[in-house]
PDB file of C-alpha atoms and ligand atoms in Angstrom:
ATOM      1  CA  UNK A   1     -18.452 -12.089  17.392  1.00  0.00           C
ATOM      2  CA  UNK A   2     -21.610 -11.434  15.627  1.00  0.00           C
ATOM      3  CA  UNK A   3     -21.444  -9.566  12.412  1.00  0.00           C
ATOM      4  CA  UNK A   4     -23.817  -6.426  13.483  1.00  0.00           C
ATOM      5  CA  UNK A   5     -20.880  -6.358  16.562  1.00  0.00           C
ATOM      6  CA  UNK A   6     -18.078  -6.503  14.361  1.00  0.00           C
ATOM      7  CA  UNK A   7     -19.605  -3.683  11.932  1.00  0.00           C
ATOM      8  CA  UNK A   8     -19.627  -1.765  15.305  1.00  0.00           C
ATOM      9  CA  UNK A   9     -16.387  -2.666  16.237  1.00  0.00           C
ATOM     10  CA  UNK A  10     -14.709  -1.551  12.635  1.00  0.00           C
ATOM     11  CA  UNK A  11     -16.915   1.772  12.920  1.00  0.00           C
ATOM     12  CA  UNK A  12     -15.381   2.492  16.435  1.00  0.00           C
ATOM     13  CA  UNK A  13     -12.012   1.629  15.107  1.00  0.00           C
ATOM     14  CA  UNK A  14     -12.338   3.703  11.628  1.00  0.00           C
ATOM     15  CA  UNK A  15     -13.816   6.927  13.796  1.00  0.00           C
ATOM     16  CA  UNK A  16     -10.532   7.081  15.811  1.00  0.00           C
ATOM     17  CA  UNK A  17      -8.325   6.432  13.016  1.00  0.00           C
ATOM     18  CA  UNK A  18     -10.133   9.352  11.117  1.00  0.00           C
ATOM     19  CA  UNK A  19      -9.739  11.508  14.100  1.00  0.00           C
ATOM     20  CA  UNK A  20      -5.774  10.262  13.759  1.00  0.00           C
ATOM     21  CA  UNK A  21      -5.286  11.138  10.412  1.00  0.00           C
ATOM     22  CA  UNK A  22      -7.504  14.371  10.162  1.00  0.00           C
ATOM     23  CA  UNK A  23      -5.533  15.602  13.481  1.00  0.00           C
ATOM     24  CA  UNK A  24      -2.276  14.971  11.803  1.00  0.00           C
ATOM     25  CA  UNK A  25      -3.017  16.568   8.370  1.00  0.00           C
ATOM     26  CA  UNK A  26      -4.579  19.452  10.388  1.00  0.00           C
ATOM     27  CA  UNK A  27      -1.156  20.117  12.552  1.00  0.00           C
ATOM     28  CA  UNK A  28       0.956  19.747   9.101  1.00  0.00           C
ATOM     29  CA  UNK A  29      -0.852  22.401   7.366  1.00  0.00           C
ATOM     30  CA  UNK A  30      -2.511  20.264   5.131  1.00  0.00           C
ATOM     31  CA  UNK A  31      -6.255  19.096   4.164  1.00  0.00           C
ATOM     32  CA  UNK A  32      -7.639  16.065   5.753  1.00  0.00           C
ATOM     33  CA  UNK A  33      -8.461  15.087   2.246  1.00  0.00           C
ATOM     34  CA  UNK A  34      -5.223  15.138   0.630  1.00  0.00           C
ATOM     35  CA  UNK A  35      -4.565  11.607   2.623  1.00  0.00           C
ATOM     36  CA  UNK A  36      -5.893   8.393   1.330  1.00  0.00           C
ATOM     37  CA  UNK A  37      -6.719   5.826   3.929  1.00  0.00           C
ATOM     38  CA  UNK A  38      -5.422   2.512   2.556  1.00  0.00           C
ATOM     39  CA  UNK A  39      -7.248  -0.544   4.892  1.00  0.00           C
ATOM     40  CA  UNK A  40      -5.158  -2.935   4.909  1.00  0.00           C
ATOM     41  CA  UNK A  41      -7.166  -6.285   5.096  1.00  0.00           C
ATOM     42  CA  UNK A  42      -4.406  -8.858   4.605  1.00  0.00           C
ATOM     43  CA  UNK A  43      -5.610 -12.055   7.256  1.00  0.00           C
ATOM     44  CA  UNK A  44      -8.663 -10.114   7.737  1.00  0.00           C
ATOM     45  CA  UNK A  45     -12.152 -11.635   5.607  1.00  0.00           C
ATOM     46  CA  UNK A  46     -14.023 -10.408   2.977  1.00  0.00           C
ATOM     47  CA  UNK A  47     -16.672  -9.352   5.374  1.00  0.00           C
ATOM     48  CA  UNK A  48     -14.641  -7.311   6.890  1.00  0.00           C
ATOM     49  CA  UNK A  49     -13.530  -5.170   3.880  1.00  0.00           C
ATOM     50  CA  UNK A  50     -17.696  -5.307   3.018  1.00  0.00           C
ATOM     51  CA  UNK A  51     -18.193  -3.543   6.537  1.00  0.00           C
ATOM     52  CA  UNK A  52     -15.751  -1.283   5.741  1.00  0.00           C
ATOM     53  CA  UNK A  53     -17.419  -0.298   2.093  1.00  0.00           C
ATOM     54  CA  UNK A  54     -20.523   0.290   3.894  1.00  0.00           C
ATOM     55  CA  UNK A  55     -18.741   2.990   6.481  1.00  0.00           C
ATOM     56  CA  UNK A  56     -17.404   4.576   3.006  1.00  0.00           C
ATOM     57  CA  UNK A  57     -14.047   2.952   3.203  1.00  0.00           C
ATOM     58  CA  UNK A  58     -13.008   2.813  -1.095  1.00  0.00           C
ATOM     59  CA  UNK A  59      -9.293   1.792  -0.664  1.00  0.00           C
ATOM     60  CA  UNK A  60      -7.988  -1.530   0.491  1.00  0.00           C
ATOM     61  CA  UNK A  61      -4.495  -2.794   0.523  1.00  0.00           C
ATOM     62  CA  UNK A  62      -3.253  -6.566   0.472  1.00  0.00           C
ATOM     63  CA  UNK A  63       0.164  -7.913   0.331  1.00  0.00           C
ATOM     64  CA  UNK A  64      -0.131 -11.739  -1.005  1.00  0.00           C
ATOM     65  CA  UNK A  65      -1.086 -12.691  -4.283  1.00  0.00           C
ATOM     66  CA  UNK A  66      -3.896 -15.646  -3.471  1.00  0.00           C
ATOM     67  CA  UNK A  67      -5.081 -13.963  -0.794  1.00  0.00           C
ATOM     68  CA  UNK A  68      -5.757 -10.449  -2.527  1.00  0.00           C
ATOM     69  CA  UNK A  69      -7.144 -12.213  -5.612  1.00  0.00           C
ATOM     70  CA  UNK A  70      -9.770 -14.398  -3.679  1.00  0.00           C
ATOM     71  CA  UNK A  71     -11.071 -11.375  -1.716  1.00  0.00           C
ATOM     72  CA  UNK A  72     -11.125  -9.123  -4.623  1.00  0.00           C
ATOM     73  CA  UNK A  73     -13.507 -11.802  -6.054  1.00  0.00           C
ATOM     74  CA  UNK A  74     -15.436 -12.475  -3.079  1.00  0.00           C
ATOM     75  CA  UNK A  75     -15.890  -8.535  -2.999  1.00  0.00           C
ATOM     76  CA  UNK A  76     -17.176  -8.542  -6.267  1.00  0.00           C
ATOM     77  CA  UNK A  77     -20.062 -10.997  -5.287  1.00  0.00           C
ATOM     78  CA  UNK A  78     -20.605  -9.875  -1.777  1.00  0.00           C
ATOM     79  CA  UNK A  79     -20.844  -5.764  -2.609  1.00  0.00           C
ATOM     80  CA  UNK A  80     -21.299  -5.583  -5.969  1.00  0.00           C
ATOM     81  CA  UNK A  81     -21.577  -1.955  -7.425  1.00  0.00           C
ATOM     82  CA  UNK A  82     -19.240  -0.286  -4.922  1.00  0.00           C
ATOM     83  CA  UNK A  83     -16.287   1.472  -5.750  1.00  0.00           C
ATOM     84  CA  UNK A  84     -13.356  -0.096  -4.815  1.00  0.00           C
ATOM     85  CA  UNK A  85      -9.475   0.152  -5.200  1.00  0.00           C
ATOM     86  CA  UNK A  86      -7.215  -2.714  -4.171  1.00  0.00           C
ATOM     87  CA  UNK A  87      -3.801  -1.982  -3.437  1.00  0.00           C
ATOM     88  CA  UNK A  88      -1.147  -4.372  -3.840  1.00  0.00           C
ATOM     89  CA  UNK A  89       1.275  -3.451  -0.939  1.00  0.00           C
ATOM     90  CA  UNK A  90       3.596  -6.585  -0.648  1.00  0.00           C
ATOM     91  CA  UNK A  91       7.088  -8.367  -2.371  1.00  0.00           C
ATOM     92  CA  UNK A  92       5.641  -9.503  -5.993  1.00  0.00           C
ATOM     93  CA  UNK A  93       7.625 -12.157  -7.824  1.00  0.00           C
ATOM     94  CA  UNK A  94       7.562 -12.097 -11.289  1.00  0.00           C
ATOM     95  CA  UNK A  95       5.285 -15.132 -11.744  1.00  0.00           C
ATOM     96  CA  UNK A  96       2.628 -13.343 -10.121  1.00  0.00           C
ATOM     97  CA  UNK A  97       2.784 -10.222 -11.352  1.00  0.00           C
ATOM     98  CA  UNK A  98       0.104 -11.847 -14.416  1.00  0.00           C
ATOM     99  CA  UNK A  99      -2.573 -12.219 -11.379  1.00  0.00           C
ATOM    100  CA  UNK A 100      -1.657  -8.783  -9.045  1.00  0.00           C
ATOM    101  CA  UNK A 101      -2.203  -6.856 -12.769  1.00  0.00           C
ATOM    102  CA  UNK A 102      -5.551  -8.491 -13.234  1.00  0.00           C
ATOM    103  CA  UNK A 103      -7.229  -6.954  -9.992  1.00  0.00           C
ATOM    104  CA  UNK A 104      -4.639  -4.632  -8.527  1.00  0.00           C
ATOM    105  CA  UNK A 105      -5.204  -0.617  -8.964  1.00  0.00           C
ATOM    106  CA  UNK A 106      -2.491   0.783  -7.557  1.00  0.00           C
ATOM    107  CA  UNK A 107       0.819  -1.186  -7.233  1.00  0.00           C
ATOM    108  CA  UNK A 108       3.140   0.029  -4.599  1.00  0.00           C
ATOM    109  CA  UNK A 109       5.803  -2.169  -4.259  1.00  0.00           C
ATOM    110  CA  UNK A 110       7.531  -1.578  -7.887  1.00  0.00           C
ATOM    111  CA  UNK A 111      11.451  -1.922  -6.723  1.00  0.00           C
ATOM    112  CA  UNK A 112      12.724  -3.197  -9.910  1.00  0.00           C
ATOM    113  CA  UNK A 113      12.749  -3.318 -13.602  1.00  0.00           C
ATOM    114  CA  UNK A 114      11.886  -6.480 -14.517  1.00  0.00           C
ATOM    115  CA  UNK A 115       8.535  -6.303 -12.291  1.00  0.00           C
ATOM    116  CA  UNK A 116       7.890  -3.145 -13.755  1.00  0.00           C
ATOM    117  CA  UNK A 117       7.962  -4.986 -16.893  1.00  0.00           C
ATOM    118  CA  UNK A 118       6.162  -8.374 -16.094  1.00  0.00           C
ATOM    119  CA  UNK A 119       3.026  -6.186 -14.865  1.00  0.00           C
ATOM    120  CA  UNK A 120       2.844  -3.371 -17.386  1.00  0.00           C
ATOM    121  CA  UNK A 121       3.100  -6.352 -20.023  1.00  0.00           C
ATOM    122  CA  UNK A 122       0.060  -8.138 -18.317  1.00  0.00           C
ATOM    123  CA  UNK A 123      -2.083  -4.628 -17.704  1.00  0.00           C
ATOM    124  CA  UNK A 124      -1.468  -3.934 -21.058  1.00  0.00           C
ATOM    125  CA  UNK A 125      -2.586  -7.374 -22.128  1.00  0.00           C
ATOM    126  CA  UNK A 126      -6.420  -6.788 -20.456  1.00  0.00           C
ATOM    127  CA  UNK A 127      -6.121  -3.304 -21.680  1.00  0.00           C
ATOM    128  CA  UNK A 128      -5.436  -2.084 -17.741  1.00  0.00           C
ATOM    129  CA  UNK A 129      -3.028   0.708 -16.705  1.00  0.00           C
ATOM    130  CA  UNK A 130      -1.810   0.297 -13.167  1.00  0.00           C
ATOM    131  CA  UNK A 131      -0.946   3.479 -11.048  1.00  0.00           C
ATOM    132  CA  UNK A 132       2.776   2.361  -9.725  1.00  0.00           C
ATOM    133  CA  UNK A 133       4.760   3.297  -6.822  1.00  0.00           C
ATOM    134  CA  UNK A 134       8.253   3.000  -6.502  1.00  0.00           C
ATOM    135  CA  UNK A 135       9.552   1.260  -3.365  1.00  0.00           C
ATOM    136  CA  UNK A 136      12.000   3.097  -1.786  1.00  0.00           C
ATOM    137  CA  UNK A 137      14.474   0.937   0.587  1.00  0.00           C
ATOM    138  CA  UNK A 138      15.283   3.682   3.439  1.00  0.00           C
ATOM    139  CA  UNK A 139      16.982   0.905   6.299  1.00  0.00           C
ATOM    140  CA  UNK A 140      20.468   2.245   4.986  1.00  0.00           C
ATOM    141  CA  UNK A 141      19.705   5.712   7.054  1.00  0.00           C
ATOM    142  CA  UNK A 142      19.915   3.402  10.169  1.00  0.00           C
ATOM    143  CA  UNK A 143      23.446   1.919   9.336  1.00  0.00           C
ATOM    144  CA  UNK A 144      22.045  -1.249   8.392  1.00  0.00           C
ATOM    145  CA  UNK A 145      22.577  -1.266   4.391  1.00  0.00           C
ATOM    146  CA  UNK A 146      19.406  -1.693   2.076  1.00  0.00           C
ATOM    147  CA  UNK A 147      20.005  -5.229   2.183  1.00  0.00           C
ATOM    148  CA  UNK A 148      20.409  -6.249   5.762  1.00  0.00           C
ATOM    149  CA  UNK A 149      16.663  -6.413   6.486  1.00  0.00           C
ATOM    150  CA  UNK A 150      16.506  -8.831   3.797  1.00  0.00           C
ATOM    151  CA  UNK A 151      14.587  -9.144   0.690  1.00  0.00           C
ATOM    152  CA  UNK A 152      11.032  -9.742   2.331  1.00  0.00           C
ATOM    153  CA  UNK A 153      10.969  -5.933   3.017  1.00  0.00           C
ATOM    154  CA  UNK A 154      11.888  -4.520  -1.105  1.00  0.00           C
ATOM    155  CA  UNK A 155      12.816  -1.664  -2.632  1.00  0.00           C
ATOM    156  CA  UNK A 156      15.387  -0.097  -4.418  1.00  0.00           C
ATOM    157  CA  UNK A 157      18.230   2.016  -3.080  1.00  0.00           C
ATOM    158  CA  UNK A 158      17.452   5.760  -3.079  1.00  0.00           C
ATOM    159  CA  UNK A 159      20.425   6.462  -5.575  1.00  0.00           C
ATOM    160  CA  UNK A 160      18.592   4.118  -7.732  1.00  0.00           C
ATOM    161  CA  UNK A 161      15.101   5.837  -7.800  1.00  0.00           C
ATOM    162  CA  UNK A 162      14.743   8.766 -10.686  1.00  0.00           C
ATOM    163  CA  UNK A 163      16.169   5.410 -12.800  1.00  0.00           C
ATOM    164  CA  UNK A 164      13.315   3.104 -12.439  1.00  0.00           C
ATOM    165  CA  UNK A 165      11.021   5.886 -12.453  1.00  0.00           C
ATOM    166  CA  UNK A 166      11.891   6.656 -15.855  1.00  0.00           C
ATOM    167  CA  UNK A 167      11.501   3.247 -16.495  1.00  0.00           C
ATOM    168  CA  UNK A 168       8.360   3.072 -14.858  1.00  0.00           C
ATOM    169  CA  UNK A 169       7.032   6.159 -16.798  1.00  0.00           C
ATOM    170  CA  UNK A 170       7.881   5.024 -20.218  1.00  0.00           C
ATOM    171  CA  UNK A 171       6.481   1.207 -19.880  1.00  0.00           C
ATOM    172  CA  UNK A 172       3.288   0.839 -21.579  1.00  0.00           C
ATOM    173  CA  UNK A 173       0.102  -0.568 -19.052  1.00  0.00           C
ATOM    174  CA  UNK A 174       1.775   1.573 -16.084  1.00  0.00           C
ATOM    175  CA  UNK A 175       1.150   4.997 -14.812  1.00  0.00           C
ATOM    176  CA  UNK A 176       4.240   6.635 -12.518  1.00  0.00           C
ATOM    177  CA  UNK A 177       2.364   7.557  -9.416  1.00  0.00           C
ATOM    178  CA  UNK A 178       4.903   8.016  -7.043  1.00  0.00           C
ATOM    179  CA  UNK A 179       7.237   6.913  -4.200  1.00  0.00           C
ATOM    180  CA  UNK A 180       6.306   4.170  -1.299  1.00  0.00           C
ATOM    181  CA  UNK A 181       8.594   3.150   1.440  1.00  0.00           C
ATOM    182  CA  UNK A 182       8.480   1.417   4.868  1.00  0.00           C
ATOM    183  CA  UNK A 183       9.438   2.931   7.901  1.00  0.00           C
ATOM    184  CA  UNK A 184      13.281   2.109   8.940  1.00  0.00           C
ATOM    185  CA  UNK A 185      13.205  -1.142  11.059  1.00  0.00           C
ATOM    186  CA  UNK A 186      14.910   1.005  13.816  1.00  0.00           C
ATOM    187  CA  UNK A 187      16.006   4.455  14.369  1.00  0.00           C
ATOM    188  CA  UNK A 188      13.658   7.469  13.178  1.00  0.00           C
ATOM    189  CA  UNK A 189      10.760   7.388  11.127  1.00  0.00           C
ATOM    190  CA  UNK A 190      10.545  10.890  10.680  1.00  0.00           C
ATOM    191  CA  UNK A 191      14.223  10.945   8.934  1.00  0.00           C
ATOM    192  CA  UNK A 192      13.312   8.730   6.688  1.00  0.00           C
ATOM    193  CA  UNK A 193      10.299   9.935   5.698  1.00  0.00           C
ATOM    194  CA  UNK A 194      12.051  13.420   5.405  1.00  0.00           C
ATOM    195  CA  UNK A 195      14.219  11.508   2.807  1.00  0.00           C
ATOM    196  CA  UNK A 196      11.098  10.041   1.592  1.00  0.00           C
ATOM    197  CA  UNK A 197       9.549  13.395   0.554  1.00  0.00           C
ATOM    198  CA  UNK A 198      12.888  14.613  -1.180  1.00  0.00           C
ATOM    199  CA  UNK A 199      12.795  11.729  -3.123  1.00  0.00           C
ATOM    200  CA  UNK A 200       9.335  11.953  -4.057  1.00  0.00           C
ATOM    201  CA  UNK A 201      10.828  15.837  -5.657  1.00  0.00           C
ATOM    202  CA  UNK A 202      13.022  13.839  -7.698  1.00  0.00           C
ATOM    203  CA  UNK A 203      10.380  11.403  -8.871  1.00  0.00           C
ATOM    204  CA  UNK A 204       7.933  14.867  -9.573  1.00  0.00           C
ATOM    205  CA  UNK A 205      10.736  15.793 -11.976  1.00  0.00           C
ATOM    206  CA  UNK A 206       9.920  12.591 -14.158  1.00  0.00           C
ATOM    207  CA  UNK A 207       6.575  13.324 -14.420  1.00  0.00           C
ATOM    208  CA  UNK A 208       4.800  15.897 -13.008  1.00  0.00           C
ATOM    209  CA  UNK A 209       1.678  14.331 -11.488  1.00  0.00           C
ATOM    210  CA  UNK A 210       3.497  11.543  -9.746  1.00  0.00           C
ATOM    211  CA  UNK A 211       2.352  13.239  -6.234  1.00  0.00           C
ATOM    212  CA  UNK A 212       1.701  10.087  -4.560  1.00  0.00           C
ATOM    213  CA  UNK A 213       3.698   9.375  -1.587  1.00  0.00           C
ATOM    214  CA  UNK A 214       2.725   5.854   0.473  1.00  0.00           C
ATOM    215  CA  UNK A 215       3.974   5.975   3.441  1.00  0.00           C
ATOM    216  CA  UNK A 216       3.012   5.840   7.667  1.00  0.00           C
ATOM    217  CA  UNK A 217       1.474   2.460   9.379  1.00  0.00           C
ATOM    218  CA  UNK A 218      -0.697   1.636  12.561  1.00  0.00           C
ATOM    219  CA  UNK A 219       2.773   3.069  14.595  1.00  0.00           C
ATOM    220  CA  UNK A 220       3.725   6.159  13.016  1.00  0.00           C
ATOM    221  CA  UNK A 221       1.175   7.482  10.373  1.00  0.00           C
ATOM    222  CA  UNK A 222       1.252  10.873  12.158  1.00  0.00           C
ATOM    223  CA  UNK A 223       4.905  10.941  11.514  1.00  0.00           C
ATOM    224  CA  UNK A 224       4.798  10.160   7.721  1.00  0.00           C
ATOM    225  CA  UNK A 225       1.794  12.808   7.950  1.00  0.00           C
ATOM    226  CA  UNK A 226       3.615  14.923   8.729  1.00  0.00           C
ATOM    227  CA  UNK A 227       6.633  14.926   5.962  1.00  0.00           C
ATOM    228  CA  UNK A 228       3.648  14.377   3.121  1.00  0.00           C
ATOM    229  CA  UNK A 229       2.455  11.057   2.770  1.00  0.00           C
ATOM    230  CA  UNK A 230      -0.592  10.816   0.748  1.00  0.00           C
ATOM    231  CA  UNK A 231      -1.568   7.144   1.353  1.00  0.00           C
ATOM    232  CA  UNK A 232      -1.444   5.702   4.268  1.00  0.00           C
ATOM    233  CA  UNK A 233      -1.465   2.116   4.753  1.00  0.00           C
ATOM    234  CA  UNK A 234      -3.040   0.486   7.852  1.00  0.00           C
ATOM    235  CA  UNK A 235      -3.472  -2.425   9.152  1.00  0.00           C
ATOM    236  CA  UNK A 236      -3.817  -2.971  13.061  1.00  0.00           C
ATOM    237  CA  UNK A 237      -5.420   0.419  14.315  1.00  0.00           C
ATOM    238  CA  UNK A 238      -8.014  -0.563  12.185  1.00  0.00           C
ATOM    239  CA  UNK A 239      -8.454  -4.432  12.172  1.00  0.00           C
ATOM    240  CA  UNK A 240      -7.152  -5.503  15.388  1.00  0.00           C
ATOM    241  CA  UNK A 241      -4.274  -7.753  15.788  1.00  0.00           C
ATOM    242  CA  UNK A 242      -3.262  -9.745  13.255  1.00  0.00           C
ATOM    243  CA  UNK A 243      -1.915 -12.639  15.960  1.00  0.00           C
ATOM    244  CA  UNK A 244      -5.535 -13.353  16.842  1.00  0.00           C
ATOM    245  CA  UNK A 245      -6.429 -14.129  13.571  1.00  0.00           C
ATOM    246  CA  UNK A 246      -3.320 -16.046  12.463  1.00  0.00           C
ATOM    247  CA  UNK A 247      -4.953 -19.436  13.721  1.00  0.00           C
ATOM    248  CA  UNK A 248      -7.665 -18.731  10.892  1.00  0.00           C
ATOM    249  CA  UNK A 249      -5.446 -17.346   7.644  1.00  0.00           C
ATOM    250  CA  UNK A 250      -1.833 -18.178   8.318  1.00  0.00           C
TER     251      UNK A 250
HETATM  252  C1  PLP B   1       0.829  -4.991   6.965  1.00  0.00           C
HETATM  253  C2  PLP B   1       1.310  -3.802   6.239  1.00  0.00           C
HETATM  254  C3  PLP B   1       0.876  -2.520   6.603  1.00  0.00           C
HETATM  255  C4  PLP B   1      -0.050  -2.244   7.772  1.00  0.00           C
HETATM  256  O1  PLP B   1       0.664  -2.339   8.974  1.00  0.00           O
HETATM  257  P1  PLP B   1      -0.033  -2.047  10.384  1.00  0.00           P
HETATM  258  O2  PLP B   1       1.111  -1.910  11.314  1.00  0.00           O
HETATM  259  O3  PLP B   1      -0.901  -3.226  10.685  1.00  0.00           O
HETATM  260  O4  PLP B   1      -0.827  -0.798  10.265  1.00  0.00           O
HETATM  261  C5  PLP B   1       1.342  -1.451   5.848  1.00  0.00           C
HETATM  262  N1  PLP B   1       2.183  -1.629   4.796  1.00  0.00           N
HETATM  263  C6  PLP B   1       2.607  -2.844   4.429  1.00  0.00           C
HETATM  264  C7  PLP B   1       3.546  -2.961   3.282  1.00  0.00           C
HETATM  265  C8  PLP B   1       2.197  -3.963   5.140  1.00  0.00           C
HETATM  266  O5  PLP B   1       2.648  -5.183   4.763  1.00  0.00           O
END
């Protein structure tokens, strides 16, 4: 595909997803502009997320440490002078968290202490502060246990989450932003993200501008929409399929 077609092609895709989003907001009582599309580029290339820039696109979201730090380079080269805010979305171990603090913005996969640690530390090293979320494990509403799904999908058990909000808010090179969790892996999105949005209260009560609440993919943003999410993360509706690029990235 030609670039000037694949421009198009993101432009069709972004116009729909807008409609999507604006629709949802709309039928929740809420202003279009109180929800932050999050593009997230992971397999996709640079050129891509440069399209994207043009069409006024300022958020991106990645989820593996090489990957998000070469394209937040080649960014820098390819549109330099344009605002732009990666979000780290993925599992961060604690050797990495050094690179994710270096280009990262907004961090929304904080499930544990010692991460919250490892990349205030390096923020605070550059003289960065990092807007984190904290990643909210919600699979134990389906009867599964937080830990069933395994570790690839984080975050900490809703009993735990005030704690390492407090935590969060008092480490140095961090900013408490607000709660993130995945849909459950089955059963009903829209009783998780219910739970979602009472734990987000709780998280208010540590500080008081932590409104942030990053939830609602490709599948079932209109759903998280709907129960508050501020940030929504997608991937697919926007891209394409990540299978037909797997032969290129993975
Ligand atoms: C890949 C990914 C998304 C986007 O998912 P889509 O279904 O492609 O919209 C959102 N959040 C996280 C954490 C992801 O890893």
């Amino acid at each position: 595909m030609s670039a000037p077609e694949r421009a198009g092609e993101l432009a069709a895709n972004l116009t729909a997803l807008r409609a999507r989003i604006d629709a949802a907001a709309r039928a929740a009582g809420r202003a279009p502009g109180d929800v932050t599309l999050v593009a997230v580029s992971k397999t996709f290339p640079a050129t891509d997320v440069a399209h994207l820039l043009d069409l006024g696109v300022t958020d991106f979201g990645e989820n593996r440490d090489q990957e998000a730090a070469s394209k937040a380079a080649q960014i820098s080269r390819l549109a330099p002078g344009h605002l732009v805010r990666w979000h780290f979305v993925g599992q961060i171990q604690r050797n990495k968290a050094r690179s994710v603090a270096s280009y990262a913005d907004v961090v929304h996969s904080v499930d544990r202490v010692e991460l919250a640690d490892a990349l205030g530390r390096a923020a605070a090293r550059t003289g960065r502060r990092l807007d984190a979320l904290v990643q909210v494990n919600l699979d134990e509403l389906d009867g599964r246990g937080p830990d069933a799904a395994g570790e690839a999908r984080g975050g900490v058990r809703p009993r735990n989450v005030v704690a390492l909000a407090e935590h969060v808010a008092a480490t140095t090179g961090l900013r408490l932003a607000g709660v993130m969790a995945l849909g459950p892996l089955g059963g009903d999105p829209g009783a998780a993200f219910a739970r979602l949005a009472v734990l987000a209260e709780g998280v208010r009560g540590v500080a008081a501008d932590a409104v942030a609440i990053s939830a609602g993919m490709s599948a079932d943003l209109e759903t998280a929409i709907g129960h508050g999410a501020t940030y929504v993360r997608v991937g697919a509706a926007l891209f394409g399929d990540r299978a037909l690029m797997s032969d290129h990235v993975r």
